[in-house]
XYZ file of C-alpha atoms in Angstrom:
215
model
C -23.021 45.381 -113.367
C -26.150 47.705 -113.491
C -28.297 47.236 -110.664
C -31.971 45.549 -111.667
C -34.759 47.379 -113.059
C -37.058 46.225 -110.654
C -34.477 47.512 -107.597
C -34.248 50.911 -109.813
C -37.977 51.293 -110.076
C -38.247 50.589 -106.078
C -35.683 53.550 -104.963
C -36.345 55.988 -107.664
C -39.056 57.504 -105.746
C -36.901 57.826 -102.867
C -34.168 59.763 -105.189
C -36.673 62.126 -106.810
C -37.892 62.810 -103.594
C -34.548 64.145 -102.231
C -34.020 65.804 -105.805
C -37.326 67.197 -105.471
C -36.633 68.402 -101.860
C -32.939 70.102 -102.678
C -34.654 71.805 -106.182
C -37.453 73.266 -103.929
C -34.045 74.745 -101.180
C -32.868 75.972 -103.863
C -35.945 78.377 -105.208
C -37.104 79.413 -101.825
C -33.606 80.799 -101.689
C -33.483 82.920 -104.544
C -36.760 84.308 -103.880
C -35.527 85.267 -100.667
C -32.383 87.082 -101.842
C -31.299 88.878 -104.974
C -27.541 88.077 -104.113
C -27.531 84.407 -103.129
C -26.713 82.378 -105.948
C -26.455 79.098 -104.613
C -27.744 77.548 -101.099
C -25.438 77.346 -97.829
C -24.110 74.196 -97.976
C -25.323 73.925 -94.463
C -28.786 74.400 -95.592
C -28.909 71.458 -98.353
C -27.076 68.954 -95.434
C -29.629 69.911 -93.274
C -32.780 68.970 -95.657
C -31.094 66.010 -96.040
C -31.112 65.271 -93.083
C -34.355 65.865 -92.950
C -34.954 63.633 -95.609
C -33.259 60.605 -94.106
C -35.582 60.971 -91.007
C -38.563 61.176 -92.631
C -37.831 58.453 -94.818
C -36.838 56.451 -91.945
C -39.974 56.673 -90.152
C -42.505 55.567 -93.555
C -39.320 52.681 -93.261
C -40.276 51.412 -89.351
C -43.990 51.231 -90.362
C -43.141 49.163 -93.563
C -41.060 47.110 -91.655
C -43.672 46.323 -88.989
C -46.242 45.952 -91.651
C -44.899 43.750 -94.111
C -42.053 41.341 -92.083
C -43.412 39.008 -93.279
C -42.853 39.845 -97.387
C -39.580 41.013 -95.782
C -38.349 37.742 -94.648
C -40.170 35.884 -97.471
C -37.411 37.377 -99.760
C -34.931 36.934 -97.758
C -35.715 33.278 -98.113
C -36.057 33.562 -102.159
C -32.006 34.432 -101.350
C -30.970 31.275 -100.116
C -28.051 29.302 -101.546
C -27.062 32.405 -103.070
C -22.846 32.450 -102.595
C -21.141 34.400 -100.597
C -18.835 36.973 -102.440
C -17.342 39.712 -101.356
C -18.544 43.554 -101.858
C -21.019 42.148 -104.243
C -24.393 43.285 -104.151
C -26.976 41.845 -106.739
C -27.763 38.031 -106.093
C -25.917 37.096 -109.818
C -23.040 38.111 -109.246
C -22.888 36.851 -105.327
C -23.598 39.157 -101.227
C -21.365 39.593 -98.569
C -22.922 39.686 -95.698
C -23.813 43.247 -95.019
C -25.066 43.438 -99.102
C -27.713 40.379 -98.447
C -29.377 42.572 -95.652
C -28.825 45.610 -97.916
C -29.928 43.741 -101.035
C -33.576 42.303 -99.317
C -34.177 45.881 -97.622
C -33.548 47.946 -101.276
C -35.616 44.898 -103.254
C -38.134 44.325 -100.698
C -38.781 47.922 -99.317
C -37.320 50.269 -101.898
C -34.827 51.391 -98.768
C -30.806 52.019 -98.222
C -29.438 50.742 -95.427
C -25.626 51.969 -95.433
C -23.107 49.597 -96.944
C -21.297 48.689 -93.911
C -22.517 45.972 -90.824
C -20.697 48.831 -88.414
C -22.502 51.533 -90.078
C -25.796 49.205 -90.158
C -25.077 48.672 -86.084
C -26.078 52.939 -85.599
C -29.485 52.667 -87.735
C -32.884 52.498 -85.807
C -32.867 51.490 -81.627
C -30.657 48.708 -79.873
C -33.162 46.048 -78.730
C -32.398 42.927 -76.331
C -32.128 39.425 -77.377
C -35.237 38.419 -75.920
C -37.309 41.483 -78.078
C -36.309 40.470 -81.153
C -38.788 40.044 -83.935
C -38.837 39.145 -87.769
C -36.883 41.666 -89.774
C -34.945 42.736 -87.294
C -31.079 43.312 -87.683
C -28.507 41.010 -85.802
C -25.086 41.611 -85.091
C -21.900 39.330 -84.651
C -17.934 39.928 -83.880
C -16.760 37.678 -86.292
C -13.191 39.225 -87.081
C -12.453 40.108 -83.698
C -14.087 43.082 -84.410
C -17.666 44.185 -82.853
C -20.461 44.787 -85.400
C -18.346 43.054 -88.207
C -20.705 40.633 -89.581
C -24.901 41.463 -89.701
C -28.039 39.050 -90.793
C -31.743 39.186 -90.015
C -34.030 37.830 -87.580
C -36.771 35.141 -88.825
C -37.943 34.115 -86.218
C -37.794 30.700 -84.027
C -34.197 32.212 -82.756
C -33.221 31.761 -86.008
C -31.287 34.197 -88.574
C -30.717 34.365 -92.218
C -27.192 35.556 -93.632
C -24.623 35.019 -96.129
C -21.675 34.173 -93.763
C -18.436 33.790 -95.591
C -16.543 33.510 -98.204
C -16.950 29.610 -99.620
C -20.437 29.694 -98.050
C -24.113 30.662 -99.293
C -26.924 32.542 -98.228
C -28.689 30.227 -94.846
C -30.714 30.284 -91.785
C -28.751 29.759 -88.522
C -29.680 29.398 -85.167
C -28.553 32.089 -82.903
C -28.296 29.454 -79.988
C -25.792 27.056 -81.600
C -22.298 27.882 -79.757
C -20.497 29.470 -82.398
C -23.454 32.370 -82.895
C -24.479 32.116 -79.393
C -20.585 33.613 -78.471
C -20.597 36.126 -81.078
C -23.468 38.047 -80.904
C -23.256 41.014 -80.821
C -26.235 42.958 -80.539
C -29.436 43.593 -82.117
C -31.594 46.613 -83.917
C -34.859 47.482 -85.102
C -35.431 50.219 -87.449
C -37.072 52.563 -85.673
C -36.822 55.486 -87.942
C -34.317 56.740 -85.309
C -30.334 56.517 -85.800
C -27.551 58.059 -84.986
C -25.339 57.569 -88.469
C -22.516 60.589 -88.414
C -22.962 63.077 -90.502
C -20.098 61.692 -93.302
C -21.682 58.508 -92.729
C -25.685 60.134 -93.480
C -23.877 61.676 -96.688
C -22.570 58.720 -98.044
C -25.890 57.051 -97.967
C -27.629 60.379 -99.652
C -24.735 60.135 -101.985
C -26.210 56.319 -103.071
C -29.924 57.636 -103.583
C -28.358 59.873 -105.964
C -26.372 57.600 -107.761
C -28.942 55.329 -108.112
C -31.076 58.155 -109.754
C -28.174 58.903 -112.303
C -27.810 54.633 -112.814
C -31.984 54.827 -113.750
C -30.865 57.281 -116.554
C -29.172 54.468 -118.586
C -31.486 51.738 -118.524
Protein backbone atom coordinates (compact mmCIF):
# COMPACT_ATOMS: atom_id res chain seq x y z
CA UNK A 1 0.00 0.00 0.00
CA UNK A 2 1.26 3.54 -1.05
CA UNK A 3 1.97 5.62 1.77
CA UNK A 4 -0.65 8.84 2.13
CA UNK A 5 -0.40 11.90 0.23
CA UNK A 6 -0.51 13.98 3.08
CA UNK A 7 2.67 11.80 4.76
CA UNK A 8 4.34 12.22 1.08
CA UNK A 9 3.81 15.94 0.98
CA UNK A 10 5.30 16.16 4.76
CA UNK A 11 8.83 14.30 3.93
CA UNK A 12 9.28 15.37 0.42
CA UNK A 13 11.04 18.39 1.48
CA UNK A 14 13.24 16.43 3.56
CA UNK A 15 14.12 14.09 0.34
CA UNK A 16 14.74 16.98 -2.06
CA UNK A 17 16.78 18.40 0.41
CA UNK A 18 19.24 15.44 0.57
CA UNK A 19 18.81 15.17 -3.37
CA UNK A 20 19.51 18.70 -3.53
CA UNK A 21 22.56 18.37 -1.17
CA UNK A 22 24.22 15.08 -3.07
CA UNK A 23 23.44 17.02 -6.79
CA UNK A 24 25.32 20.12 -5.40
CA UNK A 25 28.65 17.16 -4.15
CA UNK A 26 28.45 16.19 -7.17
CA UNK A 27 29.14 19.66 -9.30
CA UNK A 28 31.58 21.10 -6.88
CA UNK A 29 33.46 17.97 -7.80
CA UNK A 30 33.71 18.21 -11.34
CA UNK A 31 34.59 21.72 -11.22
CA UNK A 32 37.33 20.79 -9.11
CA UNK A 33 38.79 18.06 -11.34
CA UNK A 34 38.81 17.29 -15.02
CA UNK A 35 39.32 13.47 -14.20
CA UNK A 36 36.81 12.73 -11.44
CA UNK A 37 33.79 11.43 -12.83
CA UNK A 38 31.84 10.54 -10.00
CA UNK A 39 32.19 11.58 -6.10
CA UNK A 40 34.20 9.37 -3.43
CA UNK A 41 31.77 7.42 -2.01
CA UNK A 42 33.19 8.64 1.21
CA UNK A 43 32.32 12.10 0.30
CA UNK A 44 28.40 11.54 -0.48
CA UNK A 45 28.23 9.31 3.15
CA UNK A 46 29.69 12.06 4.70
CA UNK A 47 27.05 14.89 3.45
CA UNK A 48 24.72 12.62 4.53
CA UNK A 49 25.68 12.56 7.43
CA UNK A 50 25.63 15.86 7.51
CA UNK A 51 22.26 15.91 6.48
CA UNK A 52 20.88 13.67 9.20
CA UNK A 53 22.39 16.10 11.83
CA UNK A 54 21.14 19.02 10.61
CA UNK A 55 17.86 17.68 10.12
CA UNK A 56 17.93 16.38 13.52
CA UNK A 57 18.47 19.54 15.20
CA UNK A 58 15.27 21.69 13.12
CA UNK A 59 13.65 17.99 14.60
CA UNK A 60 14.50 18.77 18.66
CA UNK A 61 13.11 22.34 18.23
CA UNK A 62 9.86 21.00 16.53
CA UNK A 63 9.57 18.59 19.04
CA UNK A 64 9.85 21.06 21.94
CA UNK A 65 7.64 23.42 20.11
CA UNK A 66 4.77 21.59 19.06
CA UNK A 67 4.40 18.36 21.80
CA UNK A 68 1.58 19.18 22.13
CA UNK A 69 0.19 18.69 18.16
CA UNK A 70 2.62 15.78 18.62
CA UNK A 71 0.76 13.93 21.19
CA UNK A 72 -2.62 15.25 19.94
CA UNK A 73 -2.08 12.80 16.98
CA UNK A 74 -0.92 10.33 18.69
CA UNK A 75 -4.27 10.34 20.38
CA UNK A 76 -6.26 10.62 16.83
CA UNK A 77 -4.34 6.86 16.71
CA UNK A 78 -6.10 5.23 19.32
CA UNK A 79 -7.94 1.93 18.89
CA UNK A 80 -6.00 1.56 15.88
CA UNK A 81 -4.91 -2.54 15.90
CA UNK A 82 -1.92 -3.75 16.41
CA UNK A 83 -0.34 -5.53 13.30
CA UNK A 84 2.78 -6.40 12.65
CA UNK A 85 5.46 -4.44 10.31
CA UNK A 86 2.56 -2.38 9.25
CA UNK A 87 2.91 1.16 9.02
CA UNK A 88 -0.14 3.32 7.81
CA UNK A 89 -3.09 3.32 10.43
CA UNK A 90 -5.50 1.22 7.61
CA UNK A 91 -3.81 -1.37 7.31
CA UNK A 92 -2.74 -1.67 11.28
CA UNK A 93 1.21 -0.39 13.60
CA UNK A 94 3.40 -2.41 15.42
CA UNK A 95 4.71 -0.79 17.94
CA UNK A 96 7.85 0.83 16.72
CA UNK A 97 5.60 1.99 13.27
CA UNK A 98 2.92 3.96 15.67
CA UNK A 99 5.90 6.12 17.02
CA UNK A 100 7.31 6.14 13.46
CA UNK A 101 3.90 6.75 11.90
CA UNK A 102 2.94 10.07 14.43
CA UNK A 103 6.68 11.44 14.04
CA UNK A 104 6.56 11.15 9.80
CA UNK A 105 2.61 12.50 9.91
CA UNK A 106 3.02 14.91 12.60
CA UNK A 107 6.60 16.32 11.93
CA UNK A 108 7.44 15.31 8.39
CA UNK A 109 10.50 13.18 10.23
CA UNK A 110 12.07 9.39 10.01
CA UNK A 111 12.76 7.87 12.93
CA UNK A 112 14.49 4.39 11.95
CA UNK A 113 12.20 1.40 11.69
CA UNK A 114 13.40 -0.48 14.58
CA UNK A 115 12.57 0.24 18.73
CA UNK A 116 16.56 -0.89 19.11
CA UNK A 117 17.56 1.39 16.44
CA UNK A 118 14.98 4.13 17.88
CA UNK A 119 16.84 3.43 21.54
CA UNK A 120 20.43 5.30 19.80
CA UNK A 121 18.43 8.52 18.43
CA UNK A 122 18.67 11.86 20.45
CA UNK A 123 20.07 11.75 24.52
CA UNK A 124 19.12 9.06 27.27
CA UNK A 125 17.06 11.00 29.85
CA UNK A 126 15.90 9.67 33.45
CA UNK A 127 12.51 8.66 34.39
CA UNK A 128 11.86 11.53 36.42
CA UNK A 129 12.86 14.13 33.16
CA UNK A 130 10.57 12.86 31.01
CA UNK A 131 8.27 15.12 29.09
CA UNK A 132 5.48 14.88 26.32
CA UNK A 133 6.87 13.43 23.13
CA UNK A 134 9.43 11.83 24.50
CA UNK A 135 10.43 8.15 23.53
CA UNK A 136 10.02 5.21 26.11
CA UNK A 137 11.54 2.01 26.09
CA UNK A 138 10.49 -1.57 27.39
CA UNK A 139 12.14 -5.30 27.38
CA UNK A 140 9.22 -6.98 26.42
CA UNK A 141 10.75 -10.17 24.63
CA UNK A 142 13.42 -10.62 26.96
CA UNK A 143 15.19 -8.43 24.94
CA UNK A 144 16.25 -4.66 25.99
CA UNK A 145 14.87 -1.87 23.76
CA UNK A 146 12.34 -4.37 22.11
CA UNK A 147 9.17 -2.60 22.43
CA UNK A 148 9.00 1.67 22.25
CA UNK A 149 5.83 4.22 22.87
CA UNK A 150 5.66 7.89 23.78
CA UNK A 151 5.40 9.91 26.75
CA UNK A 152 2.01 12.01 27.35
CA UNK A 153 2.32 13.01 30.20
CA UNK A 154 0.70 12.22 33.83
CA UNK A 155 3.30 9.05 33.80
CA UNK A 156 1.38 7.91 31.20
CA UNK A 157 2.39 6.45 27.58
CA UNK A 158 0.70 5.83 24.36
CA UNK A 159 1.60 2.59 22.23
CA UNK A 160 0.31 -0.10 20.17
CA UNK A 161 1.43 -3.09 22.36
CA UNK A 162 0.75 -6.39 20.74
CA UNK A 163 -0.51 -8.37 18.51
CA UNK A 164 -4.56 -8.81 19.39
CA UNK A 165 -4.32 -5.34 20.98
CA UNK A 166 -4.87 -1.58 19.74
CA UNK A 167 -3.28 1.58 19.90
CA UNK A 168 -3.73 2.92 24.13
CA UNK A 169 -2.44 5.00 26.87
CA UNK A 170 -0.76 3.06 29.74
CA UNK A 171 0.55 3.99 32.85
CA UNK A 172 4.18 3.50 33.25
CA UNK A 173 3.61 2.78 37.08
CA UNK A 174 1.24 -0.20 36.76
CA UNK A 175 3.56 -3.40 37.58
CA UNK A 176 3.81 -4.91 34.35
CA UNK A 177 5.38 -1.43 32.66
CA UNK A 178 6.84 -0.39 35.85
CA UNK A 179 9.30 -3.86 35.51
CA UNK A 180 9.99 -3.40 31.98
CA UNK A 181 11.13 -0.19 31.37
CA UNK A 182 13.66 0.21 29.86
CA UNK A 183 14.85 3.53 29.34
CA UNK A 184 13.93 6.75 27.95
CA UNK A 185 15.06 9.44 25.03
CA UNK A 186 14.53 12.78 23.85
CA UNK A 187 15.44 13.84 20.48
CA UNK A 188 18.01 15.97 20.89
CA UNK A 189 19.26 16.27 17.41
CA UNK A 190 22.17 14.15 18.77
CA UNK A 191 22.48 10.19 18.12
CA UNK A 192 24.71 7.81 17.76
CA UNK A 193 22.87 5.45 14.87
CA UNK A 194 25.92 3.31 13.09
CA UNK A 195 26.78 4.21 10.05
CA UNK A 196 24.69 1.05 8.16
CA UNK A 197 22.07 1.95 10.46
CA UNK A 198 22.25 6.18 9.32
CA UNK A 199 22.16 4.65 5.63
CA UNK A 200 19.25 2.72 5.92
CA UNK A 201 17.28 5.63 7.15
CA UNK A 202 18.81 7.97 4.13
CA UNK A 203 17.91 5.02 2.03
CA UNK A 204 13.91 5.65 3.25
CA UNK A 205 14.02 9.54 2.45
CA UNK A 206 14.90 8.41 -0.88
CA UNK A 207 12.44 5.95 -1.38
CA UNK A 208 9.89 7.98 -0.26
CA UNK A 209 10.95 10.61 -2.95
CA UNK A 210 10.76 7.86 -5.75
CA UNK A 211 7.03 6.61 -3.97
CA UNK A 212 5.90 10.70 -4.50
CA UNK A 213 6.65 10.04 -8.26
CA UNK A 214 3.57 7.75 -8.66
CA UNK A 215 0.91 9.45 -6.97
Amino acid sequence: MSLKKVLITQTLALALGLLAMTTHAADVSADASADAAVVPKESMFQAGRAYISRVSDRLADTVTGKSEDLINRAMEVIGVRYRWDAELPQSGLDGSSFVGYVFKDKLGFLLPRKATQMSRVGKPISREELQPGDLVFFNTMRLTFSHVGIYVGDNKFIHSPSKGANVRVDDLGSLYWDKRFDGARRLDGSDNLDDAERQELLNEVKNLKRKSRSL
